[in-house]
Tab-separated table of C-alpha atoms in Angstrom:
chain	number	residue	atom	x	y	z
M	183	MET	CA	-3.510	-15.974	18.078
M	184	GLU	CA	-7.711	-13.975	18.474
M	185	ILE	CA	-7.107	-10.530	20.388
M	186	ASN	CA	-10.003	-9.086	21.979
M	187	PHE	CA	-12.172	-6.734	19.628
M	188	ASP	CA	-13.843	-5.344	22.664
M	189	GLY	CA	-14.597	-1.426	21.942
M	190	ILE	CA	-13.763	-0.847	19.239
M	191	ASN	CA	-15.846	1.905	18.042
M	192	VAL	CA	-13.385	2.869	14.357
M	193	ILE	CA	-11.712	1.069	12.062
M	194	GLY	CA	-9.436	2.296	9.566
M	195	PHE	CA	-8.075	-0.199	6.229
M	196	ASP	CA	-5.726	-0.230	3.923
M	197	ALA	CA	-6.567	0.637	0.293
M	198	ASP	CA	-3.996	-1.030	-1.908
M	199	ASP	CA	-4.011	-4.679	-2.590
M	200	THR	CA	-6.714	-4.363	1.040
M	201	LEU	CA	-9.691	-3.049	-0.071
M	202	TRP	CA	-8.260	-3.618	-4.731
M	203	VAL	CA	-5.421	-4.709	-6.304
M	204	ASN	CA	-1.678	-2.501	-6.873
M	205	GLU	CA	1.080	-4.746	-6.092
M	206	THR	CA	0.294	-6.727	-9.106
M	207	TYR	CA	0.541	-3.394	-11.255
M	208	PHE	CA	4.373	-2.945	-9.688
M	209	ARG	CA	5.338	-6.327	-9.998
M	210	ASP	CA	4.037	-6.398	-13.752
M	211	THR	CA	5.920	-3.205	-14.391
M	212	GLU	CA	9.470	-4.339	-13.031
M	213	ASP	CA	10.264	-7.653	-15.896
M	214	LYS	CA	8.799	-4.626	-18.968
M	215	PHE	CA	11.422	-2.573	-17.118
M	216	THR	CA	14.489	-4.994	-17.302
M	217	ASN	CA	13.779	-6.272	-20.479
M	218	LEU	CA	14.015	-3.036	-22.096
M	219	LEU	CA	17.685	-2.622	-20.467
M	220	GLU	CA	18.317	-6.200	-21.103
M	221	LYS	CA	20.789	-5.096	-22.920
M	222	TYR	CA	22.747	-3.099	-20.259
M	223	GLU	CA	22.645	-5.861	-16.893
M	224	THR	CA	20.949	-9.246	-16.222
M	225	LYS	CA	17.374	-9.038	-14.978
M	226	ASN	CA	18.420	-10.285	-11.096
M	227	LYS	CA	21.103	-6.589	-11.960
M	228	ILE	CA	18.238	-4.594	-13.046
M	229	ASP	CA	15.204	-5.480	-9.901
M	230	GLN	CA	18.210	-4.881	-7.916
M	231	GLU	CA	19.934	-1.640	-8.983
M	232	LEU	CA	15.724	-1.009	-10.036
M	233	PHE	CA	14.829	-1.279	-5.875
M	234	ARG	CA	18.189	-0.417	-4.467
M	235	THR	CA	17.346	3.338	-6.238
M	236	GLU	CA	13.258	3.879	-5.465
M	237	ILE	CA	14.642	3.359	-1.519
M	238	LYS	CA	17.452	5.703	-1.695
M	239	ASN	CA	14.833	7.915	-3.237
M	240	LEU	CA	11.509	7.312	-1.490
M	241	ASP	CA	12.898	11.025	1.127
M	242	LEU	CA	12.883	12.879	-2.162
M	243	TYR	CA	9.577	11.886	-4.100
M	244	GLY	CA	7.734	9.601	-1.042
M	245	TYR	CA	5.589	5.912	-1.552
M	246	GLY	CA	2.977	6.195	-5.482
M	247	ILE	CA	3.403	5.475	-9.032
M	248	LYS	CA	5.075	8.910	-10.592
M	249	GLY	CA	8.386	8.094	-7.670
M	250	PHE	CA	8.533	4.756	-8.907
M	251	VAL	CA	8.761	6.004	-12.769
M	252	LEU	CA	11.392	8.300	-12.494
M	253	SER	CA	13.769	6.380	-10.707
M	254	MET	CA	12.746	3.680	-13.432
M	255	ILE	CA	14.395	6.646	-15.703
M	256	GLU	CA	17.891	7.801	-13.033
M	257	CYS	CA	17.749	3.131	-12.533
M	258	ALA	CA	18.340	2.865	-16.809
M	259	LEU	CA	19.919	6.081	-16.864
M	260	GLU	CA	22.750	4.520	-14.400
M	261	LEU	CA	22.110	1.305	-15.995
M	262	SER	CA	22.897	2.360	-18.843
M	263	ASN	CA	25.553	4.980	-18.386
M	264	ASN	CA	23.476	7.697	-20.063
M	265	GLN	CA	23.581	6.084	-23.148
M	266	VAL	CA	19.888	4.590	-22.862
M	267	ALA	CA	17.443	5.702	-25.472
M	268	PRO	CA	15.560	8.793	-25.825
M	269	LYS	CA	12.544	5.940	-27.253
M	270	THR	CA	12.621	3.712	-24.211
M	271	VAL	CA	12.538	6.836	-21.624
M	272	SER	CA	9.911	7.631	-23.169
M	273	ALA	CA	8.148	4.124	-22.971
M	274	LEU	CA	9.250	3.962	-19.577
M	275	LEU	CA	6.980	7.189	-19.365
M	276	ASP	CA	4.236	5.174	-20.799
M	277	LEU	CA	4.663	2.477	-18.338
M	278	GLY	CA	3.747	4.461	-16.011
M	279	LYS	CA	0.536	6.104	-17.127
M	280	GLU	CA	-0.572	2.973	-18.119
M	281	MET	CA	-0.147	2.112	-14.579
M	282	ILE	CA	-2.719	4.858	-13.071
M	283	THR	CA	-4.658	4.716	-15.459
M	284	GLN	CA	-5.518	1.060	-14.683
M	285	PRO	CA	-8.979	0.161	-13.714
M	286	VAL	CA	-8.927	-0.922	-10.292
M	287	GLU	CA	-9.986	-3.794	-8.876
M	288	LEU	CA	-11.578	-4.499	-5.432
M	289	LEU	CA	-10.367	-7.294	-4.218
M	290	GLU	CA	-13.459	-10.169	-3.278
M	291	GLY	CA	-15.596	-9.151	-0.174
M	292	VAL	CA	-14.779	-5.652	0.126
M	293	GLU	CA	-18.302	-4.091	-0.635
M	294	GLU	CA	-19.857	-6.957	1.960
M	295	VAL	CA	-17.376	-6.450	4.433
M	296	LEU	CA	-17.686	-2.814	4.116
M	297	GLN	CA	-22.146	-2.276	3.294
M	298	SER	CA	-21.428	-4.719	7.241
M	299	LEU	CA	-20.095	-2.199	9.035
M	300	LYS	CA	-21.277	1.288	7.736
M	301	ASP	CA	-23.655	1.627	9.976
M	302	LYS	CA	-21.694	-0.219	13.683
M	303	TYR	CA	-18.081	1.916	12.756
M	304	ARG	CA	-17.132	4.873	11.978
M	305	LEU	CA	-15.319	3.710	9.033
M	306	ILE	CA	-12.121	5.485	7.340
M	307	VAL	CA	-9.205	4.764	4.691
M	308	LEU	CA	-5.748	5.322	5.519
M	309	THR	CA	-3.908	5.132	2.911
M	310	LYS	CA	-0.288	5.550	1.166
M	311	GLY	CA	1.381	7.736	-1.782
M	312	ASP	CA	0.676	9.469	-4.318
M	313	LEU	CA	-2.941	11.947	-3.358
M	314	LEU	CA	-4.246	12.273	-6.536
M	315	ASP	CA	-3.704	8.520	-7.557
M	316	GLN	CA	-4.945	7.658	-4.869
M	317	GLU	CA	-8.164	9.778	-4.851
M	318	ARG	CA	-8.570	9.154	-8.161
M	319	LYS	CA	-8.388	5.627	-6.776
M	320	LEU	CA	-11.569	5.229	-4.823
M	321	GLU	CA	-13.690	7.684	-6.742
M	322	ARG	CA	-13.220	4.379	-9.360
M	323	SER	CA	-13.953	1.241	-6.742
M	324	GLY	CA	-17.136	3.258	-5.862
M	325	LEU	CA	-16.177	3.127	-2.088
M	326	SER	CA	-15.987	5.982	-0.844
M	327	GLU	CA	-20.220	6.537	0.465
M	328	TYR	CA	-18.800	4.380	2.907
M	329	PHE	CA	-16.202	6.203	4.478
M	330	HIS	CA	-16.583	8.613	7.108
M	331	HIS	CA	-12.523	10.692	6.049
M	332	VAL	CA	-9.878	9.505	3.852
M	333	GLU	CA	-6.076	10.000	5.296
M	334	VAL	CA	-2.872	10.474	2.306
M	335	LEU	CA	-0.328	9.551	4.533
M	336	SER	CA	3.039	10.636	3.406
M	337	ASP	CA	4.657	7.409	5.921
M	338	LYS	CA	2.555	5.271	7.955
M	339	LYS	CA	5.001	5.273	10.827
M	340	GLU	CA	3.961	5.627	15.257
M	341	LYS	CA	3.399	8.905	14.543
M	342	ASN	CA	2.197	9.231	11.395
M	343	TYR	CA	-0.992	7.534	13.327
M	344	SER	CA	-0.613	9.226	16.154
M	345	ASP	CA	-0.291	12.136	15.019
M	346	LEU	CA	-3.754	11.312	12.504
M	347	LEU	CA	-5.826	9.568	15.275
M	348	GLU	CA	-5.474	13.465	17.445
M	349	HIS	CA	-6.391	14.768	15.401
M	350	LEU	CA	-9.610	13.062	14.806
M	351	GLN	CA	-9.944	12.665	18.216
M	352	ILE	CA	-10.085	8.903	18.408
M	353	GLU	CA	-8.159	7.011	21.278
M	354	PRO	CA	-5.838	4.545	20.072
M	355	ASP	CA	-8.186	1.761	22.047
M	356	GLU	CA	-10.502	1.883	20.541
M	357	PHE	CA	-9.258	1.497	16.734
M	358	LEU	CA	-8.895	-0.924	14.753
M	359	MET	CA	-6.708	-0.942	11.458
M	360	ILE	CA	-7.110	-3.688	9.062
M	361	GLY	CA	-4.164	-3.872	6.098
M	362	ASN	CA	-1.506	-6.768	4.049
M	363	SER	CA	1.391	-4.771	5.371
M	364	LEU	CA	2.336	-6.166	9.053
M	365	LYS	CA	5.440	-3.114	8.561
M	366	SER	CA	3.023	-0.406	7.415
M	367	ASP	CA	-0.299	-1.449	8.678
M	368	VAL	CA	0.084	-3.476	11.621
M	369	LEU	CA	2.523	-3.272	13.796
M	370	PRO	CA	3.125	0.774	14.582
M	371	LEU	CA	-0.868	0.313	15.934
M	372	VAL	CA	0.208	-1.947	18.140
M	373	ASN	CA	3.119	0.418	19.263
M	374	ILE	CA	0.901	3.226	19.942
M	375	GLY	CA	-2.564	0.499	21.632
M	376	ALA	CA	-4.298	-0.001	19.013
M	377	ARG	CA	-5.165	-3.081	17.321
M	378	ALA	CA	-4.778	-4.426	13.877
M	379	VAL	CA	-6.230	-7.599	11.034
M	380	HIS	CA	-2.932	-8.451	9.095
M	381	ILE	CA	-4.779	-9.974	5.831
M	382	PRO	CA	-1.366	-11.191	3.468
M	383	PHE	CA	-1.912	-9.910	-0.116
M	384	HIS	CA	-0.474	-13.146	-2.516
M	385	THR	CA	2.682	-10.325	-2.775
M	386	THR	CA	4.130	-7.964	-0.839
M	387	TRP	CA	6.459	-5.074	-1.967
M	388	GLN	CA	9.904	-5.512	-1.085
M	389	HIS	CA	11.044	-2.512	1.393
M	390	GLU	CA	7.123	-3.537	2.758
M	391	GLU	CA	8.605	-7.173	3.745
M	392	VAL	CA	9.558	-7.787	7.863
M	393	THR	CA	11.854	-10.621	8.486
M	394	GLU	CA	12.345	-11.419	12.098
M	395	VAL	CA	9.886	-12.949	14.080
M	396	VAL	CA	7.048	-11.187	15.341
M	397	ASP	CA	5.267	-11.593	18.633
M	398	ASN	CA	1.614	-10.921	17.592
M	399	ASN	CA	0.216	-9.855	20.822
M	400	GLY	CA	-2.073	-7.306	19.649
M	401	TYR	CA	-3.231	-7.862	15.595
M	402	MET	CA	-4.544	-11.199	14.268
M	403	THR	CA	-3.536	-12.441	10.769
M	404	MET	CA	-6.663	-13.407	8.679
M	405	SER	CA	-7.326	-15.207	4.885
M	406	THR	CA	-9.784	-12.479	4.101
M	407	LEU	CA	-11.221	-9.984	4.373
M	408	THR	CA	-14.791	-11.433	5.161
M	409	ASP	CA	-13.291	-13.580	7.366
M	410	VAL	CA	-12.986	-10.041	10.168
M	411	LEU	CA	-16.642	-10.412	10.476
M	412	LYS	CA	-16.905	-12.773	13.036
M	413	TYR	CA	-15.542	-10.786	14.696
M	414	VAL	CA	-16.981	-7.138	15.021
């Protein structure tokens, strides 16, 4: 379903899995985590318990790699009944450092799109996660010059967006958000009167999945980021 793009003055971009690869590294690390803990439980059980621990800790640690690493350590202690070897804990810390130092891999068409839009719209980044990590990735990406503003949110719910748009003096009906998550980047915006473009990434974190049927009034799903240029 197409939407009306008239009146758009500001375009917001999610960062992880919209501008650059992110979730792939989490999935790879989860696989390594299950390999390290396989003597204690089955792979399926380990995956379930790690996810449960992550969700339980979101209010404490927020989103991002640091909270993920702390959750891995906590989960390892629980699954092993506090018997996990110190060298395994050290290995988990190393996995986190490996994730943080991964090179930033831009997704196809990102620079082309930003170059095309930068003189026609005010461009901003709206992401969530660890502040230092997101700042580091943006710097490494080489994309900073395209954006008027970068905001790392603690969460991406309707109030987070409403408060930020008000602070930046942006009216919802002039704002378009582009991201890979229906739950975080699309539906909250539509609900406050903005518009959104959903560009699915091939891997989605379980917590970001939307299982119920969603009325797509107010947003449009596209296959690639470059498809946006056909409309704005």
